Amino acid sequence: MMRAVGLRSGWTFFTLLICILISLLVLLLRHTTATQPHKKNCNLFRGSWIEDETNNYPLYNSTHCPFIEREFNCQRNGRPDKDYLKYRWKPHGCSLTRFDGGAFLKKFKGKSIMFVGDSLSRNQWQSLVCLLYTSQPKANYNTTRIGDVSIFTFLDFGVQVMLDRSVYLVDVVMEKKGRILKLDSIEGGKLWKGIDMLIFNTWHWWNRRGISQPWDYIKVGGKYYKDMDRMVAFEKALLTWAKWIDTNIVPSKQLVFFQGISPSHYNGTEWGQPGIKSCSGQTRPLSESTYPAGLPPSLRVQKNVLGTIKKAVTLLDVTNLSLLRKDGHPSIYGMNGRKGMDCSHWCLA
């Protein structure tokens, strides 16, 4: 089942998804919605971006976190403007106290946290690592990688923040026919068992074609297909994941979240600037509360599947508020510099 959560909030974007996640976690664990009924009608995900006047943003300086990968480190890559770092999300009628990394580490002492998904999950995994590290820069830590799983451990607290690269959530395997995307197989889920907190994400790779497509055939129900409607394939894969959740998750011991669709900005017509073909040069968010072009159809598919799950899964419904941040992408200040154009990932911090 989907769990509706009402909270108070106010954040800058690049750590917003993580901060929303943390806020949800703390309130879920403390059951504050039961003791503070006036919050029930406050939707954390509906609001607008406003300029912060407290000088409390960004929540950390990117130069103070040595773990940010080049593709997300826009300031180090030469982005000249900084105002995009100083906006905060203001839900309608809500407020939220500033994130405290030290308190978070104490709260989740001895716990394991795993992001599962594509490079957008890596984007958010690094954001949480930096939020925590910059709050406790003298804390002992360790970084390891086992297969596709990256692990950052805060040794003084026993907190593990992990990333499992699984771009489709379901399996991609080698067979005689070639690389097979198996929509009804999720053997990779063995890595997720026993994790205290799971944050899932997938969509970014579902429309990949040509040389960037990492499979040759789709397999489902014992049959092979050279291709199929990608939205149909996406739904079938999510339903397989949903069955895994209902079979394997123990709600009394584990928290499960699903990230909403993380949008790209390559078409200015969508936000009212016809002729603009990328996010390059965008320095301000949209001031409205809703995106002019509306929400992507993939989000509807995602929500429908989440609605079939019997176990508790909380949707981080950040799609609309992310759509408003056309200024938040690396653009030419990403991994490939001026030779590339990244309007999909997000700058850190």
Short mmCIF file of C-alpha atoms in Angstrom, two decimals:
data_model
loop_
_atom_site.label_atom_id
_atom_site.label_comp_id
_atom_site.label_asym_id
_atom_site.label_seq_id
_atom_site.Cartn_x
_atom_site.Cartn_y
_atom_site.Cartn_z
CA MET A 1 0.00 0.00 0.00
CA MET A 2 1.13 3.55 -0.52
CA ARG A 3 1.60 5.52 2.67
CA ALA A 4 0.41 9.12 2.66
CA VAL A 5 2.68 11.39 4.66
CA GLY A 6 2.00 15.01 5.62
CA LEU A 7 4.88 17.12 6.96
CA ARG A 8 6.36 20.56 7.32
CA SER A 9 9.18 21.64 5.01
CA GLY A 10 11.60 24.18 3.48
CA TRP A 11 14.74 23.06 1.57
CA THR A 12 17.21 23.87 -1.20
CA PHE A 13 16.89 21.52 -4.15
CA PHE A 14 20.12 19.63 -4.47
CA THR A 15 19.78 18.00 -1.09
CA LEU A 16 15.99 18.26 -1.09
CA LEU A 17 15.19 14.67 -1.99
CA ILE A 18 17.54 13.45 0.74
CA CYS A 19 16.15 15.93 3.25
CA ILE A 20 12.60 14.90 2.40
CA LEU A 21 13.61 11.28 2.86
CA ILE A 22 15.22 11.99 6.23
CA SER A 23 12.23 14.02 7.40
CA LEU A 24 9.88 11.22 6.44
CA LEU A 25 12.03 8.68 8.23
CA VAL A 26 12.20 10.63 11.47
CA LEU A 27 8.49 11.34 11.51
CA LEU A 28 7.59 7.78 10.58
CA LEU A 29 9.75 6.42 13.37
CA ARG A 30 8.41 8.87 15.93
CA HIS A 31 4.79 8.58 14.72
CA THR A 32 4.47 12.36 14.89
CA THR A 33 1.55 12.42 12.46
CA ALA A 34 -0.48 10.64 15.14
CA THR A 35 0.33 13.21 17.80
CA GLN A 36 0.17 16.32 15.61
CA PRO A 37 -3.08 16.06 13.61
CA HIS A 38 -2.81 19.62 12.31
CA LYS A 39 -0.13 18.38 9.89
CA LYS A 40 -2.35 15.85 8.16
CA ASN A 41 -3.44 18.21 5.39
CA CYS A 42 0.05 19.53 4.71
CA ASN A 43 1.44 17.97 1.53
CA LEU A 44 5.22 18.16 1.60
CA PHE A 45 5.43 17.89 -2.19
CA ARG A 46 3.13 20.78 -3.13
CA GLY A 47 4.59 24.25 -2.99
CA SER A 48 7.07 26.52 -4.78
CA TRP A 49 10.74 27.51 -4.79
CA ILE A 50 11.64 30.73 -2.98
CA GLU A 51 14.89 32.57 -2.40
CA ASP A 52 16.24 31.94 1.07
CA GLU A 53 17.25 35.04 3.03
CA THR A 54 18.84 33.31 6.03
CA ASN A 55 22.18 32.44 4.37
CA ASN A 56 21.67 28.87 5.57
CA TYR A 57 21.91 27.43 2.09
CA PRO A 58 23.43 25.44 0.56
CA LEU A 59 23.49 22.94 3.42
CA TYR A 60 27.18 22.25 2.75
CA ASN A 61 30.03 23.61 0.65
CA SER A 62 30.95 21.23 -2.17
CA THR A 63 34.66 21.89 -1.59
CA HIS A 64 34.29 20.35 1.88
CA CYS A 65 33.12 16.99 0.56
CA PRO A 66 35.90 15.13 -1.32
CA PHE A 67 33.60 12.31 -2.44
CA ILE A 68 31.53 14.19 -5.05
CA GLU A 69 32.12 12.66 -8.46
CA ARG A 70 33.21 15.01 -11.20
CA GLU A 71 29.94 14.79 -13.11
CA PHE A 72 27.97 16.26 -10.18
CA ASN A 73 30.51 18.85 -8.99
CA CYS A 74 29.34 21.84 -11.02
CA GLN A 75 31.20 24.49 -9.04
CA ARG A 76 34.55 22.72 -9.37
CA ASN A 77 33.85 22.27 -13.07
CA GLY A 78 33.57 26.02 -13.52
CA ARG A 79 29.90 26.90 -13.20
CA PRO A 80 30.07 30.69 -12.67
CA ASP A 81 26.69 31.36 -11.02
CA LYS A 82 25.81 30.40 -7.44
CA ASP A 83 22.32 31.76 -6.86
CA TYR A 84 20.82 28.39 -7.83
CA LEU A 85 22.25 27.03 -4.57
CA LYS A 86 20.25 29.44 -2.42
CA TYR A 87 16.65 28.52 -3.18
CA ARG A 88 14.56 26.54 -0.75
CA TRP A 89 11.41 24.53 -1.25
CA LYS A 90 8.40 26.00 0.55
CA PRO A 91 5.35 23.71 0.68
CA HIS A 92 2.01 25.44 1.02
CA GLY A 93 1.48 26.13 4.73
CA CYS A 94 4.47 24.08 5.95
CA SER A 95 7.89 24.62 7.50
CA LEU A 96 10.70 22.30 8.56
CA THR A 97 13.72 22.63 10.81
CA ARG A 98 17.22 22.56 9.29
CA PHE A 99 18.75 19.15 8.67
CA ASP A 100 21.15 17.97 11.41
CA GLY A 101 23.58 15.33 10.11
CA GLY A 102 24.95 14.54 13.55
CA ALA A 103 21.47 13.90 14.93
CA PHE A 104 20.70 11.69 11.96
CA LEU A 105 23.79 9.53 12.52
CA LYS A 106 22.90 9.11 16.19
CA LYS A 107 19.29 8.31 15.33
CA PHE A 108 20.25 5.59 12.87
CA LYS A 109 23.23 4.20 14.75
CA GLY A 110 23.97 0.65 13.66
CA LYS A 111 21.57 0.83 10.70
CA SER A 112 22.05 0.13 6.99
CA ILE A 113 20.69 2.38 4.24
CA MET A 114 20.74 1.35 0.58
CA PHE A 115 19.90 3.27 -2.58
CA VAL A 116 18.99 0.93 -5.45
CA GLY A 117 18.78 2.20 -9.01
CA ASP A 118 20.61 4.09 -11.75
CA SER A 119 22.90 7.14 -11.80
CA LEU A 120 20.12 9.30 -10.33
CA SER A 121 20.30 7.05 -7.28
CA ARG A 122 24.07 7.54 -7.25
CA ASN A 123 23.44 11.28 -7.42
CA GLN A 124 21.29 11.10 -4.27
CA TRP A 125 23.56 8.57 -2.51
CA GLN A 126 26.46 11.00 -2.84
CA SER A 127 24.25 13.82 -1.62
CA LEU A 128 23.39 11.97 1.59
CA VAL A 129 27.03 10.94 2.13
CA CYS A 130 28.12 14.58 1.81
CA LEU A 131 25.35 15.84 4.09
CA LEU A 132 26.47 13.43 6.79
CA TYR A 133 30.22 13.77 6.25
CA THR A 134 30.23 17.57 6.31
CA SER A 135 28.27 17.50 9.57
CA GLN A 136 30.91 15.23 11.15
CA PRO A 137 34.13 15.87 9.19
CA LYS A 138 36.35 14.36 11.89
CA ALA A 139 34.37 11.12 12.12
CA ASN A 140 36.13 7.90 11.12
CA TYR A 141 34.83 6.38 7.90
CA ASN A 142 35.54 3.63 5.43
CA THR A 143 34.66 3.23 1.74
CA THR A 144 34.48 -0.11 -0.05
CA ARG A 145 32.98 -1.59 -3.19
CA ILE A 146 31.77 -5.16 -3.56
CA GLY A 147 30.61 -5.90 -7.11
CA ASP A 148 28.00 -3.31 -8.02
CA VAL A 149 27.51 -2.22 -4.39
CA SER A 150 29.35 0.86 -3.07
CA ILE A 151 29.48 1.18 0.73
CA PHE A 152 30.28 4.26 2.82
CA THR A 153 30.51 3.41 6.52
CA PHE A 154 30.55 5.96 9.33
CA LEU A 155 32.59 3.81 11.72
CA ASP A 156 31.90 5.84 14.87
CA PHE A 157 28.16 5.29 14.42
CA GLY A 158 28.03 1.97 12.59
CA VAL A 159 25.90 3.57 9.87
CA GLN A 160 26.29 2.16 6.37
CA VAL A 161 25.10 4.20 3.38
CA MET A 162 25.14 1.97 0.30
CA LEU A 163 24.41 2.09 -3.41
CA ASP A 164 23.44 -0.89 -5.54
CA ARG A 165 23.63 -0.07 -9.25
CA SER A 166 20.56 -1.74 -10.72
CA VAL A 167 19.26 0.45 -13.52
CA TYR A 168 16.14 -1.63 -14.28
CA LEU A 169 15.68 -3.24 -10.83
CA VAL A 170 14.93 -6.49 -12.70
CA ASP A 171 17.75 -8.66 -14.11
CA VAL A 172 19.90 -8.28 -17.21
CA VAL A 173 21.74 -11.55 -17.93
CA MET A 174 23.90 -13.09 -20.66
CA GLU A 175 22.43 -15.99 -22.64
CA LYS A 176 23.34 -17.59 -25.98
CA LYS A 177 21.02 -15.11 -27.72
CA GLY A 178 22.85 -12.18 -26.13
CA ARG A 179 22.07 -9.77 -23.31
CA ILE A 180 18.59 -10.43 -21.97
CA LEU A 181 16.41 -7.98 -20.01
CA LYS A 182 14.23 -10.32 -17.92
CA LEU A 183 11.11 -8.44 -16.88
CA ASP A 184 9.88 -11.19 -14.56
CA SER A 185 13.20 -12.01 -12.84
CA ILE A 186 14.75 -10.16 -9.91
CA GLU A 187 17.61 -12.32 -8.64
CA GLY A 188 19.51 -9.13 -7.85
CA GLY A 189 17.11 -8.65 -4.95
CA LYS A 190 19.21 -10.97 -2.81
CA LEU A 191 21.44 -7.96 -2.11
CA TRP A 192 18.51 -6.02 -0.62
CA LYS A 193 17.47 -8.54 2.00
CA GLY A 194 18.03 -7.50 5.58
CA ILE A 195 18.74 -3.84 4.77
CA ASP A 196 17.09 -1.53 7.30
CA MET A 197 16.18 1.19 4.82
CA LEU A 198 15.77 0.83 1.04
CA ILE A 199 15.31 3.68 -1.46
CA PHE A 200 14.47 2.45 -4.98
CA ASN A 201 14.56 4.28 -8.30
CA THR A 202 14.26 3.39 -12.00
CA TRP A 203 13.19 5.06 -15.23
CA HIS A 204 16.27 6.82 -16.64
CA TRP A 205 17.33 3.84 -18.81
CA TRP A 206 13.98 2.58 -20.05
CA ASN A 207 14.02 4.59 -23.29
CA ARG A 208 17.68 3.96 -24.14
CA ARG A 209 18.16 2.76 -27.72
CA GLY A 210 21.05 2.06 -30.07
CA ILE A 211 24.55 1.65 -28.64
CA SER A 212 23.48 2.95 -25.21
CA GLN A 213 20.87 0.19 -24.83
CA PRO A 214 22.46 -2.48 -22.57
CA TRP A 215 20.31 -5.42 -23.74
CA ASP A 216 19.59 -7.27 -26.99
CA TYR A 217 16.28 -8.99 -26.18
CA ILE A 218 13.47 -8.65 -23.66
CA LYS A 219 12.24 -11.84 -22.00
CA VAL A 220 8.95 -12.21 -20.14
CA GLY A 221 6.70 -15.23 -19.60
CA GLY A 222 9.29 -17.50 -21.21
CA LYS A 223 9.10 -15.59 -24.53
CA TYR A 224 11.74 -13.40 -26.17
CA TYR A 225 11.00 -10.07 -27.83
CA LYS A 226 13.33 -7.93 -29.91
CA ASP A 227 11.57 -4.93 -28.40
CA MET A 228 8.23 -3.81 -26.98
CA ASP A 229 6.47 -0.65 -25.87
CA ARG A 230 8.88 0.71 -23.28
CA MET A 231 6.11 1.93 -20.98
CA VAL A 232 4.61 -1.57 -20.99
CA ALA A 233 8.03 -3.05 -20.22
CA PHE A 234 8.52 -0.52 -17.42
CA GLU A 235 5.20 -1.50 -15.85
CA LYS A 236 5.92 -5.24 -16.07
CA ALA A 237 9.30 -4.73 -14.38
CA LEU A 238 7.76 -2.63 -11.60
CA LEU A 239 5.12 -5.31 -10.99
CA THR A 240 7.92 -7.88 -10.59
CA TRP A 241 9.62 -5.55 -8.11
CA ALA A 242 6.29 -5.05 -6.29
CA LYS A 243 5.92 -8.82 -5.84
CA TRP A 244 9.46 -8.95 -4.45
CA ILE A 245 8.57 -6.28 -1.90
CA ASP A 246 5.45 -8.13 -0.73
CA THR A 247 7.38 -11.39 -0.47
CA ASN A 248 10.56 -10.22 1.21
CA ILE A 249 10.03 -7.02 3.21
CA VAL A 250 9.37 -7.14 6.95
CA PRO A 251 7.61 -3.82 7.74
CA SER A 252 8.38 -3.99 11.46
CA LYS A 253 12.11 -4.05 10.68
CA GLN A 254 12.50 -2.25 7.36
CA LEU A 255 11.51 1.02 5.72
CA VAL A 256 10.97 1.14 1.95
CA PHE A 257 10.87 4.24 -0.23
CA PHE A 258 10.51 4.79 -3.96
CA GLN A 259 11.82 7.90 -5.68
CA GLY A 260 9.43 9.61 -8.04
CA ILE A 261 10.51 10.11 -11.66
CA SER A 262 13.52 12.44 -11.88
CA PRO A 263 12.97 14.68 -14.93
CA SER A 264 15.24 16.05 -17.65
CA HIS A 265 15.13 19.52 -19.23
CA TYR A 266 16.01 19.43 -22.93
CA ASN A 267 12.96 21.18 -24.38
CA GLY A 268 12.27 24.78 -23.42
CA THR A 269 8.76 24.61 -24.88
CA GLU A 270 7.82 22.54 -21.84
CA TRP A 271 8.57 25.40 -19.44
CA GLY A 272 7.52 28.33 -21.65
CA GLN A 273 10.72 29.10 -23.57
CA PRO A 274 10.20 27.83 -27.13
CA GLY A 275 13.45 27.45 -29.06
CA ILE A 276 15.51 26.52 -26.00
CA LYS A 277 17.01 23.06 -26.58
CA SER A 278 18.72 22.40 -23.23
CA CYS A 279 19.14 23.55 -19.64
CA SER A 280 22.33 25.46 -20.47
CA GLY A 281 22.30 29.01 -19.11
CA GLN A 282 19.28 28.42 -16.87
CA THR A 283 19.98 30.12 -13.53
CA ARG A 284 16.58 30.36 -11.87
CA PRO A 285 13.80 27.88 -11.09
CA LEU A 286 10.26 28.36 -12.29
CA SER A 287 8.29 30.46 -9.84
CA GLU A 288 5.03 28.56 -10.37
CA SER A 289 3.82 25.63 -8.29
CA THR A 290 3.17 23.34 -11.26
CA TYR A 291 5.14 22.54 -14.40
CA PRO A 292 3.55 24.00 -17.55
CA ALA A 293 3.91 20.76 -19.56
CA GLY A 294 2.46 18.63 -16.78
CA LEU A 295 3.73 15.39 -15.27
CA PRO A 296 5.32 12.54 -17.28
CA PRO A 297 3.15 9.47 -18.06
CA SER A 298 5.77 7.24 -16.42
CA LEU A 299 4.86 8.72 -13.03
CA ARG A 300 1.27 7.57 -13.44
CA VAL A 301 2.48 4.03 -14.19
CA GLN A 302 4.74 4.16 -11.15
CA LYS A 303 1.96 5.31 -8.83
CA ASN A 304 -0.45 2.68 -10.16
CA VAL A 305 2.03 -0.12 -9.44
CA LEU A 306 2.84 1.23 -5.97
CA GLY A 307 -0.88 1.14 -5.28
CA THR A 308 -0.90 -2.66 -5.76
CA ILE A 309 1.66 -3.35 -3.03
CA LYS A 310 0.37 -4.76 0.25
CA LYS A 311 3.50 -3.87 2.26
CA ALA A 312 4.17 -0.26 3.26
CA VAL A 313 6.11 1.69 0.60
CA THR A 314 6.41 5.48 0.78
CA LEU A 315 6.61 7.44 -2.47
CA LEU A 316 9.03 10.35 -2.52
CA ASP A 317 6.83 12.32 -4.90
CA VAL A 318 9.48 14.81 -6.03
CA THR A 319 8.72 14.83 -9.78
CA ASN A 320 6.80 18.11 -9.94
CA LEU A 321 9.13 20.06 -7.65
CA SER A 322 12.10 18.70 -9.65
CA LEU A 323 10.48 19.74 -12.93
CA LEU A 324 10.51 23.31 -11.66
CA ARG A 325 14.32 23.23 -11.25
CA LYS A 326 15.45 23.66 -14.86
CA ASP A 327 18.46 25.49 -13.38
CA GLY A 328 19.66 22.57 -11.27
CA HIS A 329 21.42 20.41 -13.88
CA PRO A 330 25.17 20.28 -14.64
CA SER A 331 24.61 21.20 -18.34
CA ILE A 332 28.14 21.93 -19.66
CA TYR A 333 29.61 21.76 -16.16
CA GLY A 334 29.29 17.99 -15.87
CA MET A 335 31.60 15.08 -16.60
CA ASN A 336 32.16 15.83 -20.30
CA GLY A 337 32.46 19.58 -19.94
CA ARG A 338 31.58 21.77 -22.91
CA LYS A 339 31.57 18.72 -25.19
CA GLY A 340 28.56 17.34 -23.33
CA MET A 341 25.16 18.51 -22.14
CA ASP A 342 23.76 16.96 -18.98
CA CYS A 343 20.23 18.08 -18.26
CA SER A 344 19.29 14.90 -16.40
CA HIS A 345 21.50 14.71 -13.32
CA TRP A 346 21.75 17.34 -10.57
CA CYS A 347 24.53 19.57 -9.27
CA LEU A 348 25.83 18.92 -5.73
CA ALA A 349 25.53 20.53 -3.26
#
